[in-house]
PDB file of C-alpha atoms in Angstrom:
ATOM      1  CA  UNK N   1      12.981 -21.020 -23.748  1.00 75.00           C
ATOM      2  CA  UNK N   2      16.020 -20.252 -21.627  1.00 89.00           C
ATOM      3  CA  UNK N   3      16.199 -19.413 -17.935  1.00 90.00           C
ATOM      4  CA  UNK N   4      18.864 -17.865 -15.774  1.00 92.00           C
ATOM      5  CA  UNK N   5      18.897 -17.458 -11.985  1.00 92.00           C
ATOM      6  CA  UNK N   6      20.632 -14.342 -10.639  1.00 93.00           C
ATOM      7  CA  UNK N   7      21.303 -14.601  -6.926  1.00 93.00           C
ATOM      8  CA  UNK N   8      21.349 -11.445  -4.811  1.00 94.00           C
ATOM      9  CA  UNK N   9      23.451 -10.569  -1.784  1.00 93.00           C
ATOM     10  CA  UNK N  10      22.146  -9.774   1.671  1.00 91.00           C
ATOM     11  CA  UNK N  11      20.795  -7.527   3.015  1.00 94.00           C
ATOM     12  CA  UNK N  12      17.760  -8.285   0.889  1.00 94.00           C
ATOM     13  CA  UNK N  13      14.861  -6.064  -0.040  1.00 96.00           C
ATOM     14  CA  UNK N  14      11.404  -6.624   1.365  1.00 96.00           C
ATOM     15  CA  UNK N  15       9.175  -6.344  -1.700  1.00 96.00           C
ATOM     16  CA  UNK N  16       5.451  -6.248  -2.405  1.00 93.00           C
ATOM     17  CA  UNK N  17       3.790  -7.886  -5.384  1.00 88.00           C
ATOM     18  CA  UNK N  18       0.667  -6.843  -7.284  1.00 76.00           C
ATOM     19  CA  UNK N  19      -1.502  -9.025  -4.994  1.00 78.00           C
ATOM     20  CA  UNK N  20      -0.321  -7.321  -1.810  1.00 82.00           C
ATOM     21  CA  UNK N  21       2.034 -10.121  -0.697  1.00 88.00           C
ATOM     22  CA  UNK N  22       5.299  -9.282   1.084  1.00 91.00           C
ATOM     23  CA  UNK N  23       8.531 -11.323   1.073  1.00 93.00           C
ATOM     24  CA  UNK N  24      12.329 -10.990   0.868  1.00 94.00           C
ATOM     25  CA  UNK N  25      13.691 -10.750  -2.685  1.00 96.00           C
ATOM     26  CA  UNK N  26      16.638 -13.143  -2.653  1.00 94.00           C
ATOM     27  CA  UNK N  27      17.152 -13.827  -6.396  1.00 95.00           C
ATOM     28  CA  UNK N  28      15.729 -13.069  -9.839  1.00 96.00           C
ATOM     29  CA  UNK N  29      14.629 -15.652 -12.382  1.00 96.00           C
ATOM     30  CA  UNK N  30      15.117 -14.404 -15.943  1.00 96.00           C
ATOM     31  CA  UNK N  31      13.065 -16.179 -18.587  1.00 94.00           C
ATOM     32  CA  UNK N  32      14.041 -15.606 -22.248  1.00 93.00           C
ATOM     33  CA  UNK N  33      11.859 -16.953 -25.038  1.00 87.00           C
ATOM     34  CA  UNK N  34      11.203 -16.358 -28.706  1.00 84.00           C
ATOM     35  CA  UNK N  35       7.720 -15.416 -29.819  1.00 77.00           C
ATOM     36  CA  UNK N  36       6.231 -15.257 -33.319  1.00 78.00           C
ATOM     37  CA  UNK N  37       5.898 -11.713 -34.664  1.00 78.00           C
ATOM     38  CA  UNK N  38       2.842 -11.051 -36.819  1.00 74.00           C
ATOM     39  CA  UNK N  39       1.590  -7.685 -38.101  1.00 75.00           C
ATOM     40  CA  UNK N  40      -2.018  -6.480 -38.118  1.00 76.00           C
ATOM     41  CA  UNK N  41      -2.583  -8.070 -41.557  1.00 73.00           C
ATOM     42  CA  UNK N  42      -1.495 -11.474 -40.278  1.00 74.00           C
ATOM     43  CA  UNK N  43       1.808 -11.478 -42.111  1.00 72.00           C
ATOM     44  CA  UNK N  44       4.562 -13.480 -40.439  1.00 72.00           C
ATOM     45  CA  UNK N  45       7.445 -11.134 -39.589  1.00 68.00           C
ATOM     46  CA  UNK N  46       9.629 -13.766 -37.993  1.00 72.00           C
ATOM     47  CA  UNK N  47      10.378 -13.930 -34.283  1.00 76.00           C
ATOM     48  CA  UNK N  48      11.175 -11.591 -31.448  1.00 78.00           C
ATOM     49  CA  UNK N  49      13.070 -12.278 -28.250  1.00 87.00           C
ATOM     50  CA  UNK N  50      11.222 -11.492 -25.017  1.00 88.00           C
ATOM     51  CA  UNK N  51      12.874 -11.469 -21.579  1.00 92.00           C
ATOM     52  CA  UNK N  52      10.895 -11.437 -18.341  1.00 93.00           C
ATOM     53  CA  UNK N  53      12.214 -11.199 -14.811  1.00 96.00           C
ATOM     54  CA  UNK N  54      10.440 -12.796 -11.873  1.00 96.00           C
ATOM     55  CA  UNK N  55      11.371 -12.378  -8.185  1.00 96.00           C
ATOM     56  CA  UNK N  56      12.496 -15.376  -6.201  1.00 96.00           C
ATOM     57  CA  UNK N  57      11.499 -14.794  -2.578  1.00 95.00           C
ATOM     58  CA  UNK N  58      11.452 -16.382   0.840  1.00 90.00           C
ATOM     59  CA  UNK N  59       9.413 -15.781   3.938  1.00 79.00           C
ATOM     60  CA  UNK N  60       9.985 -16.452   7.579  1.00 67.00           C
ATOM     61  CA  UNK N  61      13.724 -17.025   7.363  1.00 61.00           C
ATOM     62  CA  UNK N  62      13.528 -20.346   5.489  1.00 61.00           C
ATOM     63  CA  UNK N  63      16.270 -21.248   3.030  1.00 61.00           C
ATOM     64  CA  UNK N  64      13.859 -22.290   0.283  1.00 72.00           C
ATOM     65  CA  UNK N  65      13.005 -19.858  -2.480  1.00 84.00           C
ATOM     66  CA  UNK N  66       9.668 -19.435  -4.206  1.00 90.00           C
ATOM     67  CA  UNK N  67       9.195 -17.841  -7.611  1.00 93.00           C
ATOM     68  CA  UNK N  68       6.407 -15.247  -7.880  1.00 93.00           C
ATOM     69  CA  UNK N  69       5.251 -16.155 -11.369  1.00 90.00           C
ATOM     70  CA  UNK N  70       2.116 -14.072 -10.981  1.00 87.00           C
ATOM     71  CA  UNK N  71       4.022 -10.770 -11.038  1.00 89.00           C
ATOM     72  CA  UNK N  72       7.051  -9.636 -12.964  1.00 94.00           C
ATOM     73  CA  UNK N  73       9.750  -7.892 -10.995  1.00 95.00           C
ATOM     74  CA  UNK N  74       9.024  -4.582 -12.776  1.00 94.00           C
ATOM     75  CA  UNK N  75       5.508  -4.651 -11.315  1.00 93.00           C
ATOM     76  CA  UNK N  76       6.693  -5.133  -7.705  1.00 95.00           C
ATOM     77  CA  UNK N  77       7.610  -2.451  -5.229  1.00 95.00           C
ATOM     78  CA  UNK N  78      10.732  -2.473  -3.048  1.00 95.00           C
ATOM     79  CA  UNK N  79       9.747  -1.460   0.502  1.00 95.00           C
ATOM     80  CA  UNK N  80      13.060  -1.415   2.353  1.00 95.00           C
ATOM     81  CA  UNK N  81      16.212  -3.438   3.003  1.00 96.00           C
ATOM     82  CA  UNK N  82      16.547  -5.730   5.995  1.00 94.00           C
ATOM     83  CA  UNK N  83      17.311  -3.941   9.298  1.00 95.00           C
ATOM     84  CA  UNK N  84      16.564  -0.525   7.815  1.00 94.00           C
ATOM     85  CA  UNK N  85      14.608   2.346   9.398  1.00 93.00           C
ATOM     86  CA  UNK N  86      12.181   3.958   6.981  1.00 92.00           C
ATOM     87  CA  UNK N  87       9.914   6.991   7.064  1.00 92.00           C
ATOM     88  CA  UNK N  88       6.176   7.503   6.996  1.00 92.00           C
ATOM     89  CA  UNK N  89       6.577   8.630   3.396  1.00 93.00           C
ATOM     90  CA  UNK N  90       7.657   5.093   2.450  1.00 93.00           C
ATOM     91  CA  UNK N  91       4.625   3.660   4.273  1.00 93.00           C
ATOM     92  CA  UNK N  92       2.402   6.046   2.348  1.00 94.00           C
ATOM     93  CA  UNK N  93       3.967   4.947  -0.938  1.00 93.00           C
ATOM     94  CA  UNK N  94       3.386   1.287  -0.128  1.00 92.00           C
ATOM     95  CA  UNK N  95      -0.225   1.972   0.821  1.00 91.00           C
ATOM     96  CA  UNK N  96      -0.862   3.811  -2.432  1.00 91.00           C
ATOM     97  CA  UNK N  97       0.811   1.065  -4.474  1.00 92.00           C
ATOM     98  CA  UNK N  98      -1.249  -1.638  -2.778  1.00 88.00           C
ATOM     99  CA  UNK N  99      -4.526   0.256  -3.145  1.00 87.00           C
ATOM    100  CA  UNK N 100      -3.970   0.676  -6.862  1.00 85.00           C
ATOM    101  CA  UNK N 101      -2.743  -2.889  -7.466  1.00 82.00           C
ATOM    102  CA  UNK N 102      -3.794  -5.249  -4.668  1.00 71.00           C
ATOM    103  CA  UNK N 103      -7.203  -6.661  -3.747  1.00 64.00           C
ATOM    104  CA  UNK N 104      -9.390  -4.095  -2.010  1.00 62.00           C
ATOM    105  CA  UNK N 105     -10.455  -6.390   0.852  1.00 61.00           C
ATOM    106  CA  UNK N 106      -6.985  -6.309   2.416  1.00 71.00           C
ATOM    107  CA  UNK N 107      -6.495  -2.594   2.338  1.00 81.00           C
ATOM    108  CA  UNK N 108      -7.993  -1.690   5.741  1.00 86.00           C
ATOM    109  CA  UNK N 109      -5.635  -4.087   7.517  1.00 87.00           C
ATOM    110  CA  UNK N 110      -2.592  -3.466   5.360  1.00 88.00           C
ATOM    111  CA  UNK N 111      -0.646  -1.237   7.832  1.00 91.00           C
ATOM    112  CA  UNK N 112      -0.806  -3.980  10.461  1.00 90.00           C
ATOM    113  CA  UNK N 113       0.082  -6.687   7.940  1.00 88.00           C
ATOM    114  CA  UNK N 114       3.030  -4.650   6.656  1.00 90.00           C
ATOM    115  CA  UNK N 115       4.251  -3.834  10.174  1.00 90.00           C
ATOM    116  CA  UNK N 116       4.255  -7.535  11.084  1.00 90.00           C
ATOM    117  CA  UNK N 117       6.129  -8.498   7.933  1.00 90.00           C
ATOM    118  CA  UNK N 118       8.605  -5.610   8.296  1.00 92.00           C
ATOM    119  CA  UNK N 119       9.413  -6.385  11.940  1.00 91.00           C
ATOM    120  CA  UNK N 120      10.208  -9.959  10.951  1.00 91.00           C
ATOM    121  CA  UNK N 121      13.191  -8.584   8.983  1.00 92.00           C
ATOM    122  CA  UNK N 122      14.242  -5.844  11.368  1.00 93.00           C
ATOM    123  CA  UNK N 123      12.550  -3.035   9.379  1.00 94.00           C
ATOM    124  CA  UNK N 124      11.043  -0.229  11.416  1.00 92.00           C
ATOM    125  CA  UNK N 125       8.756   2.616  10.338  1.00 92.00           C
ATOM    126  CA  UNK N 126       9.822   5.829  12.051  1.00 92.00           C
ATOM    127  CA  UNK N 127       7.727   8.909  12.798  1.00 95.00           C
ATOM    128  CA  UNK N 128       8.939  12.437  12.081  1.00 93.00           C
ATOM    129  CA  UNK N 129      10.492  14.208  15.065  1.00 92.00           C
ATOM    130  CA  UNK N 130       9.977  17.648  16.526  1.00 91.00           C
ATOM    131  CA  UNK N 131      12.669  20.254  17.280  1.00 91.00           C
ATOM    132  CA  UNK N 132      13.873  18.422  20.364  1.00 92.00           C
ATOM    133  CA  UNK N 133      13.992  15.036  18.679  1.00 90.00           C
ATOM    134  CA  UNK N 134      10.738  13.570  20.024  1.00 93.00           C
ATOM    135  CA  UNK N 135       8.467  11.589  17.718  1.00 93.00           C
ATOM    136  CA  UNK N 136       5.477  13.563  16.547  1.00 95.00           C
ATOM    137  CA  UNK N 137       2.540  11.711  18.145  1.00 96.00           C
ATOM    138  CA  UNK N 138      -0.603  13.474  16.874  1.00 97.00           C
ATOM    139  CA  UNK N 139      -1.632  14.019  13.255  1.00 97.00           C
ATOM    140  CA  UNK N 140      -4.351  15.819  11.351  1.00 97.00           C
ATOM    141  CA  UNK N 141      -5.306  14.308   7.965  1.00 98.00           C
ATOM    142  CA  UNK N 142      -7.186  16.557   5.549  1.00 98.00           C
ATOM    143  CA  UNK N 143      -9.753  14.656   3.471  1.00 98.00           C
ATOM    144  CA  UNK N 144     -10.736  15.617  -0.048  1.00 97.00           C
ATOM    145  CA  UNK N 145     -14.197  14.759  -1.432  1.00 96.00           C
ATOM    146  CA  UNK N 146     -14.521  14.312  -5.175  1.00 93.00           C
ATOM    147  CA  UNK N 147     -17.859  13.883  -6.936  1.00 89.00           C
ATOM    148  CA  UNK N 148     -16.380  14.386 -10.398  1.00 78.00           C
ATOM    149  CA  UNK N 149     -16.113  10.694 -11.349  1.00 70.00           C
ATOM    150  CA  UNK N 150     -19.039   8.306 -11.583  1.00 75.00           C
ATOM    151  CA  UNK N 151     -22.489   9.861 -11.233  1.00 79.00           C
ATOM    152  CA  UNK N 152     -23.781   9.564  -7.693  1.00 87.00           C
ATOM    153  CA  UNK N 153     -20.480   8.406  -6.281  1.00 92.00           C
ATOM    154  CA  UNK N 154     -18.225  10.480  -4.013  1.00 94.00           C
ATOM    155  CA  UNK N 155     -14.587   9.491  -3.622  1.00 94.00           C
ATOM    156  CA  UNK N 156     -12.800  10.305  -0.378  1.00 96.00           C
ATOM    157  CA  UNK N 157      -9.020  10.483  -0.122  1.00 95.00           C
ATOM    158  CA  UNK N 158      -6.295  12.092   1.967  1.00 97.00           C
ATOM    159  CA  UNK N 159      -4.722  15.272   0.628  1.00 96.00           C
ATOM    160  CA  UNK N 160      -1.348  15.003  -1.121  1.00 94.00           C
ATOM    161  CA  UNK N 161       0.409  16.690   1.789  1.00 94.00           C
ATOM    162  CA  UNK N 162      -0.967  14.227   4.332  1.00 95.00           C
ATOM    163  CA  UNK N 163       1.428  11.962   6.203  1.00 95.00           C
ATOM    164  CA  UNK N 164      -0.961   9.033   5.879  1.00 96.00           C
ATOM    165  CA  UNK N 165      -2.763   7.498   2.890  1.00 96.00           C
ATOM    166  CA  UNK N 166      -6.532   7.113   3.030  1.00 96.00           C
ATOM    167  CA  UNK N 167      -8.931   6.245   0.200  1.00 93.00           C
ATOM    168  CA  UNK N 168     -12.595   5.289  -0.009  1.00 91.00           C
ATOM    169  CA  UNK N 169     -15.889   6.036  -1.702  1.00 91.00           C
ATOM    170  CA  UNK N 170     -19.658   5.859  -1.294  1.00 93.00           C
ATOM    171  CA  UNK N 171     -22.921   6.378  -3.156  1.00 91.00           C
ATOM    172  CA  UNK N 172     -24.248   9.772  -2.149  1.00 88.00           C
ATOM    173  CA  UNK N 173     -27.887   8.641  -2.278  1.00 88.00           C
ATOM    174  CA  UNK N 174     -27.302   5.723   0.095  1.00 88.00           C
ATOM    175  CA  UNK N 175     -26.782   6.638   3.780  1.00 88.00           C
ATOM    176  CA  UNK N 176     -25.833   3.057   4.615  1.00 92.00           C
ATOM    177  CA  UNK N 177     -23.076   3.149   1.997  1.00 92.00           C
ATOM    178  CA  UNK N 178     -21.749   6.356   3.546  1.00 94.00           C
ATOM    179  CA  UNK N 179     -21.717   4.677   6.936  1.00 95.00           C
ATOM    180  CA  UNK N 180     -19.852   1.736   5.506  1.00 94.00           C
ATOM    181  CA  UNK N 181     -17.236   4.071   4.034  1.00 95.00           C
ATOM    182  CA  UNK N 182     -16.820   5.779   7.408  1.00 96.00           C
ATOM    183  CA  UNK N 183     -16.391   2.389   9.061  1.00 95.00           C
ATOM    184  CA  UNK N 184     -13.773   1.387   6.499  1.00 93.00           C
ATOM    185  CA  UNK N 185     -11.760   4.621   6.951  1.00 96.00           C
ATOM    186  CA  UNK N 186     -11.956   4.270  10.726  1.00 96.00           C
ATOM    187  CA  UNK N 187     -10.667   0.677  10.507  1.00 94.00           C
ATOM    188  CA  UNK N 188      -7.726   1.890   8.430  1.00 95.00           C
ATOM    189  CA  UNK N 189      -7.043   4.651  10.958  1.00 96.00           C
ATOM    190  CA  UNK N 190      -7.060   2.117  13.795  1.00 96.00           C
ATOM    191  CA  UNK N 191      -4.739  -0.158  11.839  1.00 95.00           C
ATOM    192  CA  UNK N 192      -2.249   2.706  11.500  1.00 96.00           C
ATOM    193  CA  UNK N 193      -2.561   3.409  15.224  1.00 96.00           C
ATOM    194  CA  UNK N 194      -2.026  -0.202  16.230  1.00 94.00           C
ATOM    195  CA  UNK N 195       0.947  -0.629  13.873  1.00 94.00           C
ATOM    196  CA  UNK N 196       2.794   2.545  14.873  1.00 95.00           C
ATOM    197  CA  UNK N 197       1.912   2.755  18.572  1.00 94.00           C
ATOM    198  CA  UNK N 198       5.348   1.502  19.581  1.00 92.00           C
ATOM    199  CA  UNK N 199       6.928   4.163  17.359  1.00 93.00           C
ATOM    200  CA  UNK N 200       5.068   6.848  19.313  1.00 94.00           C
ATOM    201  CA  UNK N 201       1.848   7.398  17.290  1.00 96.00           C
ATOM    202  CA  UNK N 202      -0.958   8.538  19.558  1.00 96.00           C
ATOM    203  CA  UNK N 203      -3.778   9.911  17.404  1.00 96.00           C
ATOM    204  CA  UNK N 204      -5.027  10.546  13.878  1.00 97.00           C
ATOM    205  CA  UNK N 205      -7.879  12.979  13.381  1.00 97.00           C
ATOM    206  CA  UNK N 206      -9.524  14.170  10.194  1.00 98.00           C
ATOM    207  CA  UNK N 207     -10.419  17.579   8.827  1.00 97.00           C
ATOM    208  CA  UNK N 208     -11.766  18.951   5.531  1.00 97.00           C
ATOM    209  CA  UNK N 209     -12.155  22.224   3.703  1.00 95.00           C
ATOM    210  CA  UNK N 210     -15.387  20.982   2.105  1.00 94.00           C
ATOM    211  CA  UNK N 211     -18.213  22.215   4.349  1.00 94.00           C
ATOM    212  CA  UNK N 212     -20.751  19.968   2.578  1.00 93.00           C
ATOM    213  CA  UNK N 213     -18.984  16.935   4.069  1.00 95.00           C
ATOM    214  CA  UNK N 214     -18.132  18.299   7.489  1.00 97.00           C
ATOM    215  CA  UNK N 215     -20.759  16.008   9.047  1.00 96.00           C
ATOM    216  CA  UNK N 216     -19.046  13.000   7.390  1.00 96.00           C
ATOM    217  CA  UNK N 217     -15.735  14.019   8.937  1.00 97.00           C
ATOM    218  CA  UNK N 218     -17.331  14.588  12.351  1.00 97.00           C
ATOM    219  CA  UNK N 219     -18.837  11.102  12.247  1.00 96.00           C
ATOM    220  CA  UNK N 220     -15.513   9.638  11.251  1.00 97.00           C
ATOM    221  CA  UNK N 221     -13.683  11.344  14.099  1.00 97.00           C
ATOM    222  CA  UNK N 222     -16.282  10.034  16.553  1.00 95.00           C
ATOM    223  CA  UNK N 223     -16.419   6.516  15.134  1.00 92.00           C
ATOM    224  CA  UNK N 224     -15.401   3.985  17.773  1.00 78.00           C
ATOM    225  CA  UNK N 225     -15.055   6.713  20.394  1.00 59.00           C
ATOM    226  CA  UNK N 226     -18.546   7.682  21.473  1.00 46.00           C
ATOM    227  CA  UNK N 227     -20.451   4.548  20.467  1.00 44.00           C
TER     228      UNK N 227
END
């Protein structure tokens, strides 16, 4: 096995691994090894050379580097470079990546976690602006309800044209499960609001074109407001 360390130049990228961890990508560790090659009949076909790249990262401004051996570089996502302003679209991409790859239990608090990590490296998420250059403060997110997957389960997600990424699900025969989904989506909404308040975000409200779930949306919009 051979290894090679490729150092990168600043400004570095803030990256996210498949476990939802964020850190600066300061170098890449390339591991090259030979592996036996055997066909389906068990016949030895010799060897093949395999190269894997792992990110070397640091957090909190320390000089020490840590290798993320749990995730190859190809499976990480680059969020932004140090001291860069990025759009809501980038935030939405990160949220989608983390929901599909990272542990579910962190998802509701991910916007706040990401905002804290990003601010550490001078990265700011910026809101769209109106015709006079003011940040758009109020947003409507259209929710889509999909019962076409597992029997008895309804998936809830933001429409493709939404500025924010939301995703959840509940068992339709279990009112308590529906309430838990509403609570989860509301927590994610509040995390967005807390993270982007300084950028000018004031409100996120939900709508749907599916009349069968209008009551769900109404409960979600009221959650934490009229309780």
